[in-house]
Amino acid sequence: MSRAILYNILVQFWIRCKVLVSITVVGSPAFSHPLLDISPLLDKCDDLNMDKDQRVREVVTLLDQACKEAGFFYVKGHRISDSLIKKARDVTRNFFDLPFEEKVKIKLSSATGFRGYQRLAENITEGRPDNHEAIDYYREVTAGMYGSLGKTMEGTNPWPEYPSDFRQLMEEYVSQLKDLSRNIMRGIALALGGPADAFEGERAGYPFWVMRLIGYPGSSQAEDEMQDNVIGCGAHTDYGLLTLVNQDSEITALQVKNKSGEWIDVLPVEGTFVCNIGDMLKILSNGIYQPTLHRVINTSPEYRVSVAFFYETNFDAPVEPMPFCVERTGGTAKYGAVIYGEHLVSKVLTNFVV
């Protein structure tokens, strides 16, 4: 039986489950990536007493397991249309297909608050250039909005002239992903034993967000032959609370490092988002949830696109272990307070060749 046929059979079985499923794919070790139907959570997302609903409690239990055991999970039932998900990828691909001279019209620089286009190898992970091109967008920061803390990130998002529908589509995408992320975080708050709105107000009531549109060139090399300079994105954890990845539906390239130290493929599952937790959630949960190292290696000969949305705390929020998480972990805070904006700026200033 071919890998493609086996994969399709297993995915159809997997989609019918709300539990952790171990899938063995030919040529890959066994792995467990939870697939969660979050529709019951979204049905009650505006009710701060949603934890009294049995179906919500079931989703919350699965979220807790996923965050503890994997740090990565898929979500379906998210109510973002398949059409919008696909259009976000398509318009990204259409932009990267443009001539270089057109793309650099929205070039990233310190003057834009590090927003805009980066050509191949301009993004740096752990001191090494990544084999991808990208556009970075952030919540816009006006002059003086956060004082000296926000100076580096001050700026507006540069939008390309082509494709003509790029800005309108992406602004709608960001709007819907912000709402979805907030609602998933309400479920995670309940999973940690706190109130549903624990990640709102002074912590994340005005959440910062980041969106990266990424293009990975194809390769003729097998993974075990690859040199460092052709790794699409080096191993890293994400900076904030929650990441939602809209990955290419045809190409497997995203990999997660499991607890045994093995790199495991995160297979594309059409109609889902891949979610992973970030550094700020580790601190807020007092280590109950740990971010997982991940990387991208595109061994396919085809060009791959990915649209990653990062949902963060308030930019100026002092991020420290939440009291109910400290209580749950023995009464001692394991981490000191971190200002999210300082954490982000420290990364941004070392991430690019500009």
PDB file of N, CA and C in Angstrom, residues 171-264:
ATOM      1  N   GLU A 171      -6.634  41.323   6.060  1.00  0.00           N
ATOM      2  CA  GLU A 171      -7.201  42.001   7.229  1.00  0.00           C
ATOM      3  C   GLU A 171      -8.416  41.244   7.748  1.00  0.00           C
ATOM      4  N   GLU A 172      -9.207  40.670   6.863  1.00  0.00           N
ATOM      5  CA  GLU A 172     -10.330  39.843   7.292  1.00  0.00           C
ATOM      6  C   GLU A 172      -9.823  38.574   7.971  1.00  0.00           C
ATOM      7  N   TYR A 173      -8.784  37.994   7.427  1.00  0.00           N
ATOM      8  CA  TYR A 173      -8.187  36.787   8.007  1.00  0.00           C
ATOM      9  C   TYR A 173      -7.694  37.053   9.428  1.00  0.00           C
ATOM     10  N   VAL A 174      -6.963  38.155   9.603  1.00  0.00           N
ATOM     11  CA  VAL A 174      -6.456  38.510  10.932  1.00  0.00           C
ATOM     12  C   VAL A 174      -7.607  38.711  11.909  1.00  0.00           C
ATOM     13  N   SER A 175      -8.649  39.412  11.491  1.00  0.00           N
ATOM     14  CA  SER A 175      -9.796  39.661  12.363  1.00  0.00           C
ATOM     15  C   SER A 175     -10.415  38.351  12.860  1.00  0.00           C
ATOM     16  N   GLN A 176     -10.599  37.410  11.954  1.00  0.00           N
ATOM     17  CA  GLN A 176     -11.218  36.140  12.347  1.00  0.00           C
ATOM     18  C   GLN A 176     -10.285  35.279  13.175  1.00  0.00           C
ATOM     19  N   LEU A 177      -8.988  35.318  12.876  1.00  0.00           N
ATOM     20  CA  LEU A 177      -8.033  34.523  13.653  1.00  0.00           C
ATOM     21  C   LEU A 177      -7.859  35.075  15.066  1.00  0.00           C
ATOM     22  N   LYS A 178      -7.963  36.382  15.231  1.00  0.00           N
ATOM     23  CA  LYS A 178      -7.910  36.953  16.580  1.00  0.00           C
ATOM     24  C   LYS A 178      -9.059  36.432  17.431  1.00  0.00           C
ATOM     25  N   ASP A 179     -10.260  36.458  16.868  1.00  0.00           N
ATOM     26  CA  ASP A 179     -11.424  35.966  17.614  1.00  0.00           C
ATOM     27  C   ASP A 179     -11.292  34.481  17.938  1.00  0.00           C
ATOM     28  N   LEU A 180     -10.865  33.698  16.963  1.00  0.00           N
ATOM     29  CA  LEU A 180     -10.702  32.263  17.192  1.00  0.00           C
ATOM     30  C   LEU A 180      -9.661  32.000  18.272  1.00  0.00           C
ATOM     31  N   SER A 181      -8.552  32.702  18.216  1.00  0.00           N
ATOM     32  CA  SER A 181      -7.485  32.511  19.207  1.00  0.00           C
ATOM     33  C   SER A 181      -7.969  32.858  20.608  1.00  0.00           C
ATOM     34  N   ARG A 182      -8.689  33.971  20.722  1.00  0.00           N
ATOM     35  CA  ARG A 182      -9.223  34.360  22.035  1.00  0.00           C
ATOM     36  C   ARG A 182     -10.111  33.258  22.602  1.00  0.00           C
ATOM     37  N   ASN A 183     -10.928  32.658  21.754  1.00  0.00           N
ATOM     38  CA  ASN A 183     -11.846  31.627  22.234  1.00  0.00           C
ATOM     39  C   ASN A 183     -11.124  30.331  22.597  1.00  0.00           C
ATOM     40  N   ILE A 184     -10.089  29.982  21.852  1.00  0.00           N
ATOM     41  CA  ILE A 184      -9.281  28.812  22.241  1.00  0.00           C
ATOM     42  C   ILE A 184      -8.592  29.079  23.573  1.00  0.00           C
ATOM     43  N   MET A 185      -8.110  30.309  23.756  1.00  0.00           N
ATOM     44  CA  MET A 185      -7.453  30.648  25.024  1.00  0.00           C
ATOM     45  C   MET A 185      -8.429  30.596  26.192  1.00  0.00           C
ATOM     46  N   ARG A 186      -9.708  30.844  25.945  1.00  0.00           N
ATOM     47  CA  ARG A 186     -10.689  30.676  27.022  1.00  0.00           C
ATOM     48  C   ARG A 186     -10.765  29.205  27.446  1.00  0.00           C
ATOM     49  N   GLY A 187     -10.709  28.318  26.469  1.00  0.00           N
ATOM     50  CA  GLY A 187     -10.680  26.897  26.802  1.00  0.00           C
ATOM     51  C   GLY A 187      -9.417  26.511  27.539  1.00  0.00           C
ATOM     52  N   ILE A 188      -8.282  27.065  27.143  1.00  0.00           N
ATOM     53  CA  ILE A 188      -7.009  26.766  27.818  1.00  0.00           C
ATOM     54  C   ILE A 188      -7.025  27.313  29.240  1.00  0.00           C
ATOM     55  N   ALA A 189      -7.633  28.492  29.430  1.00  0.00           N
ATOM     56  CA  ALA A 189      -7.750  29.036  30.791  1.00  0.00           C
ATOM     57  C   ALA A 189      -8.507  28.071  31.696  1.00  0.00           C
ATOM     58  N   LEU A 190      -9.607  27.516  31.187  1.00  0.00           N
ATOM     59  CA  LEU A 190     -10.373  26.533  31.967  1.00  0.00           C
ATOM     60  C   LEU A 190      -9.558  25.271  32.195  1.00  0.00           C
ATOM     61  N   ALA A 191      -8.784  24.875  31.191  1.00  0.00           N
ATOM     62  CA  ALA A 191      -7.961  23.674  31.332  1.00  0.00           C
ATOM     63  C   ALA A 191      -6.926  23.831  32.439  1.00  0.00           C
ATOM     64  N   LEU A 192      -6.464  25.038  32.643  1.00  0.00           N
ATOM     65  CA  LEU A 192      -5.477  25.296  33.705  1.00  0.00           C
ATOM     66  C   LEU A 192      -6.115  25.459  35.078  1.00  0.00           C
ATOM     67  N   GLY A 193      -7.458  25.458  35.124  1.00  0.00           N
ATOM     68  CA  GLY A 193      -8.151  25.582  36.396  1.00  0.00           C
ATOM     69  C   GLY A 193      -8.517  26.998  36.768  1.00  0.00           C
ATOM     70  N   GLY A 194      -8.443  27.916  35.807  1.00  0.00           N
ATOM     71  CA  GLY A 194      -8.773  29.299  36.081  1.00  0.00           C
ATOM     72  C   GLY A 194     -10.103  29.696  35.482  1.00  0.00           C
ATOM     73  N   PRO A 195     -10.476  30.968  35.617  1.00  0.00           N
ATOM     74  CA  PRO A 195     -11.705  31.451  34.979  1.00  0.00           C
ATOM     75  C   PRO A 195     -11.503  31.548  33.480  1.00  0.00           C
ATOM     76  N   ALA A 196     -12.599  31.528  32.723  1.00  0.00           N
ATOM     77  CA  ALA A 196     -12.517  31.542  31.266  1.00  0.00           C
ATOM     78  C   ALA A 196     -11.824  32.786  30.734  1.00  0.00           C
ATOM     79  N   ASP A 197     -11.931  33.899  31.443  1.00  0.00           N
ATOM     80  CA  ASP A 197     -11.340  35.143  30.968  1.00  0.00           C
ATOM     81  C   ASP A 197      -9.968  35.431  31.570  1.00  0.00           C
ATOM     82  N   ALA A 198      -9.284  34.403  32.036  1.00  0.00           N
ATOM     83  CA  ALA A 198      -7.981  34.593  32.681  1.00  0.00           C
ATOM     84  C   ALA A 198      -6.955  35.236  31.759  1.00  0.00           C
ATOM     85  N   PHE A 199      -7.090  35.019  30.439  1.00  0.00           N
ATOM     86  CA  PHE A 199      -6.133  35.581  29.489  1.00  0.00           C
ATOM     87  C   PHE A 199      -6.666  36.849  28.831  1.00  0.00           C
ATOM     88  N   GLU A 200      -7.506  37.542  29.530  1.00  0.00           N
ATOM     89  CA  GLU A 200      -8.026  38.803  29.014  1.00  0.00           C
ATOM     90  C   GLU A 200      -7.646  39.928  29.992  1.00  0.00           C
ATOM     91  N   GLY A 201      -8.278  41.076  29.890  1.00  0.00           N
ATOM     92  CA  GLY A 201      -7.962  42.175  30.798  1.00  0.00           C
ATOM     93  C   GLY A 201      -6.510  42.607  30.698  1.00  0.00           C
ATOM     94  N   GLU A 202      -5.821  42.747  31.822  1.00  0.00           N
ATOM     95  CA  GLU A 202      -4.456  43.257  31.854  1.00  0.00           C
ATOM     96  C   GLU A 202      -3.451  42.301  31.227  1.00  0.00           C
ATOM     97  N   ARG A 203      -3.814  41.029  31.123  1.00  0.00           N
ATOM     98  CA  ARG A 203      -2.880  40.062  30.518  1.00  0.00           C
ATOM     99  C   ARG A 203      -2.961  40.086  28.993  1.00  0.00           C
ATOM    100  N   ALA A 204      -4.163  39.975  28.461  1.00  0.00           N
ATOM    101  CA  ALA A 204      -4.293  39.901  27.001  1.00  0.00           C
ATOM    102  C   ALA A 204      -5.625  40.453  26.520  1.00  0.00           C
ATOM    103  N   GLY A 205      -6.107  41.498  27.178  1.00  0.00           N
ATOM    104  CA  GLY A 205      -7.353  42.121  26.742  1.00  0.00           C
ATOM    105  C   GLY A 205      -7.176  42.943  25.479  1.00  0.00           C
ATOM    106  N   TYR A 206      -5.932  43.382  25.232  1.00  0.00           N
ATOM    107  CA  TYR A 206      -5.588  44.084  23.996  1.00  0.00           C
ATOM    108  C   TYR A 206      -4.397  43.350  23.385  1.00  0.00           C
ATOM    109  N   PRO A 207      -4.632  42.143  22.890  1.00  0.00           N
ATOM    110  CA  PRO A 207      -3.524  41.267  22.519  1.00  0.00           C
ATOM    111  C   PRO A 207      -2.711  41.790  21.339  1.00  0.00           C
ATOM    112  N   PHE A 208      -1.411  41.673  21.471  1.00  0.00           N
ATOM    113  CA  PHE A 208      -0.553  41.902  20.330  1.00  0.00           C
ATOM    114  C   PHE A 208      -0.688  40.683  19.417  1.00  0.00           C
ATOM    115  N   TRP A 209      -0.470  40.885  18.132  1.00  0.00           N
ATOM    116  CA  TRP A 209      -0.506  39.742  17.218  1.00  0.00           C
ATOM    117  C   TRP A 209       0.578  39.900  16.157  1.00  0.00           C
ATOM    118  N   VAL A 210       0.981  38.770  15.626  1.00  0.00           N
ATOM    119  CA  VAL A 210       1.979  38.713  14.563  1.00  0.00           C
ATOM    120  C   VAL A 210       1.442  37.769  13.498  1.00  0.00           C
ATOM    121  N   MET A 211       1.645  38.108  12.233  1.00  0.00           N
ATOM    122  CA  MET A 211       1.327  37.172  11.160  1.00  0.00           C
ATOM    123  C   MET A 211       2.528  37.076  10.234  1.00  0.00           C
ATOM    124  N   ARG A 212       2.954  35.843   9.969  1.00  0.00           N
ATOM    125  CA  ARG A 212       4.065  35.599   9.045  1.00  0.00           C
ATOM    126  C   ARG A 212       3.549  34.802   7.856  1.00  0.00           C
ATOM    127  N   LEU A 213       3.754  35.352   6.667  1.00  0.00           N
ATOM    128  CA  LEU A 213       3.437  34.668   5.426  1.00  0.00           C
ATOM    129  C   LEU A 213       4.765  34.155   4.885  1.00  0.00           C
ATOM    130  N   ILE A 214       4.884  32.835   4.727  1.00  0.00           N
ATOM    131  CA  ILE A 214       6.203  32.246   4.493  1.00  0.00           C
ATOM    132  C   ILE A 214       6.184  31.382   3.238  1.00  0.00           C
ATOM    133  N   GLY A 215       7.237  31.504   2.448  1.00  0.00           N
ATOM    134  CA  GLY A 215       7.403  30.672   1.261  1.00  0.00           C
ATOM    135  C   GLY A 215       8.706  29.900   1.332  1.00  0.00           C
ATOM    136  N   TYR A 216       8.623  28.576   1.181  1.00  0.00           N
ATOM    137  CA  TYR A 216       9.784  27.695   1.279  1.00  0.00           C
ATOM    138  C   TYR A 216      10.079  27.091  -0.096  1.00  0.00           C
ATOM    139  N   PRO A 217      11.237  27.392  -0.688  1.00  0.00           N
ATOM    140  CA  PRO A 217      11.569  26.778  -1.969  1.00  0.00           C
ATOM    141  C   PRO A 217      11.642  25.256  -1.856  1.00  0.00           C
ATOM    142  N   GLY A 218      11.348  24.592  -2.978  1.00  0.00           N
ATOM    143  CA  GLY A 218      11.484  23.146  -3.009  1.00  0.00           C
ATOM    144  C   GLY A 218      12.945  22.732  -3.037  1.00  0.00           C
ATOM    145  N   SER A 219      13.180  21.450  -2.858  1.00  0.00           N
ATOM    146  CA  SER A 219      14.546  20.935  -2.815  1.00  0.00           C
ATOM    147  C   SER A 219      14.614  19.590  -3.506  1.00  0.00           C
ATOM    148  N   SER A 220      15.744  19.314  -4.108  1.00  0.00           N
ATOM    149  CA  SER A 220      15.970  17.999  -4.715  1.00  0.00           C
ATOM    150  C   SER A 220      16.744  17.090  -3.782  1.00  0.00           C
ATOM    151  N   GLN A 221      17.088  17.600  -2.580  1.00  0.00           N
ATOM    152  CA  GLN A 221      17.889  16.833  -1.640  1.00  0.00           C
ATOM    153  C   GLN A 221      17.020  16.061  -0.656  1.00  0.00           C
ATOM    154  N   ALA A 222      17.446  14.876  -0.290  1.00  0.00           N
ATOM    155  CA  ALA A 222      16.798  14.128   0.779  1.00  0.00           C
ATOM    156  C   ALA A 222      17.141  14.778   2.105  1.00  0.00           C
ATOM    157  N   GLU A 223      16.281  14.576   3.103  1.00  0.00           N
ATOM    158  CA  GLU A 223      16.479  15.241   4.399  1.00  0.00           C
ATOM    159  C   GLU A 223      17.824  14.906   5.018  1.00  0.00           C
ATOM    160  N   ASP A 224      18.274  13.644   4.915  1.00  0.00           N
ATOM    161  CA  ASP A 224      19.528  13.270   5.560  1.00  0.00           C
ATOM    162  C   ASP A 224      20.752  13.804   4.812  1.00  0.00           C
ATOM    163  N   GLU A 225      20.563  14.412   3.635  1.00  0.00           N
ATOM    164  CA  GLU A 225      21.650  15.009   2.880  1.00  0.00           C
ATOM    165  C   GLU A 225      21.706  16.524   3.057  1.00  0.00           C
ATOM    166  N   MET A 226      20.702  17.097   3.741  1.00  0.00           N
ATOM    167  CA  MET A 226      20.570  18.547   3.786  1.00  0.00           C
ATOM    168  C   MET A 226      21.651  19.196   4.638  1.00  0.00           C
ATOM    169  N   GLN A 227      22.112  20.344   4.144  1.00  0.00           N
ATOM    170  CA  GLN A 227      23.025  21.175   4.895  1.00  0.00           C
ATOM    171  C   GLN A 227      22.230  22.218   5.662  1.00  0.00           C
ATOM    172  N   ASP A 228      22.883  22.846   6.651  1.00  0.00           N
ATOM    173  CA  ASP A 228      22.188  23.818   7.496  1.00  0.00           C
ATOM    174  C   ASP A 228      21.558  24.946   6.684  1.00  0.00           C
ATOM    175  N   ASN A 229      22.238  25.354   5.587  1.00  0.00           N
ATOM    176  CA  ASN A 229      21.757  26.532   4.869  1.00  0.00           C
ATOM    177  C   ASN A 229      20.535  26.259   4.004  1.00  0.00           C
ATOM    178  N   VAL A 230      20.028  25.030   3.980  1.00  0.00           N
ATOM    179  CA  VAL A 230      18.792  24.784   3.246  1.00  0.00           C
ATOM    180  C   VAL A 230      17.657  24.349   4.175  1.00  0.00           C
ATOM    181  N   ILE A 231      17.843  24.489   5.464  1.00  0.00           N
ATOM    182  CA  ILE A 231      16.740  24.264   6.394  1.00  0.00           C
ATOM    183  C   ILE A 231      15.776  25.442   6.279  1.00  0.00           C
ATOM    184  N   GLY A 232      14.493  25.132   6.031  1.00  0.00           N
ATOM    185  CA  GLY A 232      13.515  26.187   5.806  1.00  0.00           C
ATOM    186  C   GLY A 232      13.381  27.133   6.977  1.00  0.00           C
ATOM    187  N   CYS A 233      13.341  26.579   8.177  1.00  0.00           N
ATOM    188  CA  CYS A 233      13.330  27.376   9.410  1.00  0.00           C
ATOM    189  C   CYS A 233      13.925  26.521  10.509  1.00  0.00           C
ATOM    190  N   GLY A 234      14.935  27.038  11.183  1.00  0.00           N
ATOM    191  CA  GLY A 234      15.625  26.274  12.209  1.00  0.00           C
ATOM    192  C   GLY A 234      14.780  26.027  13.445  1.00  0.00           C
ATOM    193  N   ALA A 235      15.240  25.151  14.299  1.00  0.00           N
ATOM    194  CA  ALA A 235      14.496  24.754  15.497  1.00  0.00           C
ATOM    195  C   ALA A 235      14.298  25.943  16.433  1.00  0.00           C
ATOM    196  N   HIS A 236      13.059  26.100  16.913  1.00  0.00           N
ATOM    197  CA  HIS A 236      12.733  27.235  17.771  1.00  0.00           C
ATOM    198  C   HIS A 236      11.424  26.966  18.498  1.00  0.00           C
ATOM    199  N   THR A 237      11.151  27.752  19.513  1.00  0.00           N
ATOM    200  CA  THR A 237       9.817  27.825  20.101  1.00  0.00           C
ATOM    201  C   THR A 237       9.248  29.197  19.764  1.00  0.00           C
ATOM    202  N   ASP A 238       7.929  29.335  19.845  1.00  0.00           N
ATOM    203  CA  ASP A 238       7.289  30.614  19.534  1.00  0.00           C
ATOM    204  C   ASP A 238       7.232  31.491  20.775  1.00  0.00           C
ATOM    205  N   TYR A 239       7.058  32.797  20.566  1.00  0.00           N
ATOM    206  CA  TYR A 239       7.281  33.759  21.635  1.00  0.00           C
ATOM    207  C   TYR A 239       6.108  33.983  22.566  1.00  0.00           C
ATOM    208  N   GLY A 240       4.884  33.801  22.063  1.00  0.00           N
ATOM    209  CA  GLY A 240       3.730  34.313  22.783  1.00  0.00           C
ATOM    210  C   GLY A 240       2.871  33.274  23.459  1.00  0.00           C
ATOM    211  N   LEU A 241       1.547  33.377  23.228  1.00  0.00           N
ATOM    212  CA  LEU A 241       0.591  32.475  23.861  1.00  0.00           C
ATOM    213  C   LEU A 241       0.260  31.280  22.978  1.00  0.00           C
ATOM    214  N   LEU A 242      -0.233  31.565  21.770  1.00  0.00           N
ATOM    215  CA  LEU A 242      -0.791  30.517  20.922  1.00  0.00           C
ATOM    216  C   LEU A 242      -0.514  30.841  19.465  1.00  0.00           C
ATOM    217  N   THR A 243      -0.098  29.834  18.700  1.00  0.00           N
ATOM    218  CA  THR A 243       0.143  29.966  17.264  1.00  0.00           C
ATOM    219  C   THR A 243      -0.855  29.109  16.507  1.00  0.00           C
ATOM    220  N   LEU A 244      -1.422  29.664  15.435  1.00  0.00           N
ATOM    221  CA  LEU A 244      -2.306  28.917  14.540  1.00  0.00           C
ATOM    222  C   LEU A 244      -1.679  28.909  13.155  1.00  0.00           C
ATOM    223  N   VAL A 245      -1.351  27.735  12.662  1.00  0.00           N
ATOM    224  CA  VAL A 245      -0.657  27.597  11.391  1.00  0.00           C
ATOM    225  C   VAL A 245      -1.610  27.049  10.333  1.00  0.00           C
ATOM    226  N   ASN A 246      -1.690  27.768   9.238  1.00  0.00           N
ATOM    227  CA  ASN A 246      -2.440  27.373   8.056  1.00  0.00           C
ATOM    228  C   ASN A 246      -1.398  26.885   7.053  1.00  0.00           C
ATOM    229  N   GLN A 247      -1.141  25.563   7.058  1.00  0.00           N
ATOM    230  CA  GLN A 247      -0.037  25.056   6.263  1.00  0.00           C
ATOM    231  C   GLN A 247      -0.499  24.492   4.932  1.00  0.00           C
ATOM    232  N   ASP A 248       0.418  24.474   3.984  1.00  0.00           N
ATOM    233  CA  ASP A 248       0.150  23.954   2.653  1.00  0.00           C
ATOM    234  C   ASP A 248      -0.491  22.583   2.751  1.00  0.00           C
ATOM    235  N   SER A 249      -1.565  22.381   2.002  1.00  0.00           N
ATOM    236  CA  SER A 249      -2.349  21.152   2.136  1.00  0.00           C
ATOM    237  C   SER A 249      -1.713  19.950   1.459  1.00  0.00           C
ATOM    238  N   GLU A 250      -0.671  20.166   0.660  1.00  0.00           N
ATOM    239  CA  GLU A 250      -0.104  19.068  -0.124  1.00  0.00           C
ATOM    240  C   GLU A 250       1.293  18.648   0.310  1.00  0.00           C
ATOM    241  N   ILE A 251       1.983  19.478   1.085  1.00  0.00           N
ATOM    242  CA  ILE A 251       3.400  19.237   1.347  1.00  0.00           C
ATOM    243  C   ILE A 251       3.663  19.122   2.845  1.00  0.00           C
ATOM    244  N   THR A 252       4.325  18.065   3.255  1.00  0.00           N
ATOM    245  CA  THR A 252       4.718  17.871   4.650  1.00  0.00           C
ATOM    246  C   THR A 252       6.116  18.434   4.851  1.00  0.00           C
ATOM    247  N   ALA A 253       6.256  19.405   5.753  1.00  0.00           N
ATOM    248  CA  ALA A 253       7.563  20.008   6.006  1.00  0.00           C
ATOM    249  C   ALA A 253       7.751  20.407   7.465  1.00  0.00           C
ATOM    250  N   LEU A 254       6.653  20.736   8.160  1.00  0.00           N
ATOM    251  CA  LEU A 254       6.725  21.110   9.569  1.00  0.00           C
ATOM    252  C   LEU A 254       7.042  19.878  10.412  1.00  0.00           C
ATOM    253  N   GLN A 255       7.987  20.031  11.331  1.00  0.00           N
ATOM    254  CA  GLN A 255       8.383  18.927  12.206  1.00  0.00           C
ATOM    255  C   GLN A 255       8.428  19.392  13.660  1.00  0.00           C
ATOM    256  N   VAL A 256       8.064  18.481  14.552  1.00  0.00           N
ATOM    257  CA  VAL A 256       8.057  18.740  15.987  1.00  0.00           C
ATOM    258  C   VAL A 256       9.005  17.760  16.666  1.00  0.00           C
ATOM    259  N   LYS A 257       9.737  18.234  17.658  1.00  0.00           N
ATOM    260  CA  LYS A 257      10.641  17.364  18.413  1.00  0.00           C
ATOM    261  C   LYS A 257       9.872  16.760  19.585  1.00  0.00           C
ATOM    262  N   ASN A 258       9.741  15.438  19.602  1.00  0.00           N
ATOM    263  CA  ASN A 258       8.969  14.802  20.657  1.00  0.00           C
ATOM    264  C   ASN A 258       9.812  14.590  21.912  1.00  0.00           C
ATOM    265  N   LYS A 259       9.220  14.017  22.933  1.00  0.00           N
ATOM    266  CA  LYS A 259       9.902  13.874  24.223  1.00  0.00           C
ATOM    267  C   LYS A 259      11.060  12.887  24.168  1.00  0.00           C
ATOM    268  N   SER A 260      11.097  12.072  23.113  1.00  0.00           N
ATOM    269  CA  SER A 260      12.203  11.142  22.921  1.00  0.00           C
ATOM    270  C   SER A 260      13.335  11.750  22.104  1.00  0.00           C
ATOM    271  N   GLY A 261      13.168  13.007  21.706  1.00  0.00           N
ATOM    272  CA  GLY A 261      14.196  13.685  20.936  1.00  0.00           C
ATOM    273  C   GLY A 261      14.136  13.422  19.448  1.00  0.00           C
ATOM    274  N   GLU A 262      13.044  12.827  18.966  1.00  0.00           N
ATOM    275  CA  GLU A 262      12.886  12.540  17.539  1.00  0.00           C
ATOM    276  C   GLU A 262      12.128  13.677  16.859  1.00  0.00           C
ATOM    277  N   TRP A 263      12.499  13.952  15.624  1.00  0.00           N
ATOM    278  CA  TRP A 263      11.771  14.931  14.829  1.00  0.00           C
ATOM    279  C   TRP A 263      10.634  14.229  14.094  1.00  0.00           C
ATOM    280  N   ILE A 264       9.408  14.677  14.363  1.00  0.00           N
ATOM    281  CA  ILE A 264       8.208  14.016  13.858  1.00  0.00           C
ATOM    282  C   ILE A 264       7.465  14.947  12.906  1.00  0.00           C
TER     283      ILE A 264
END
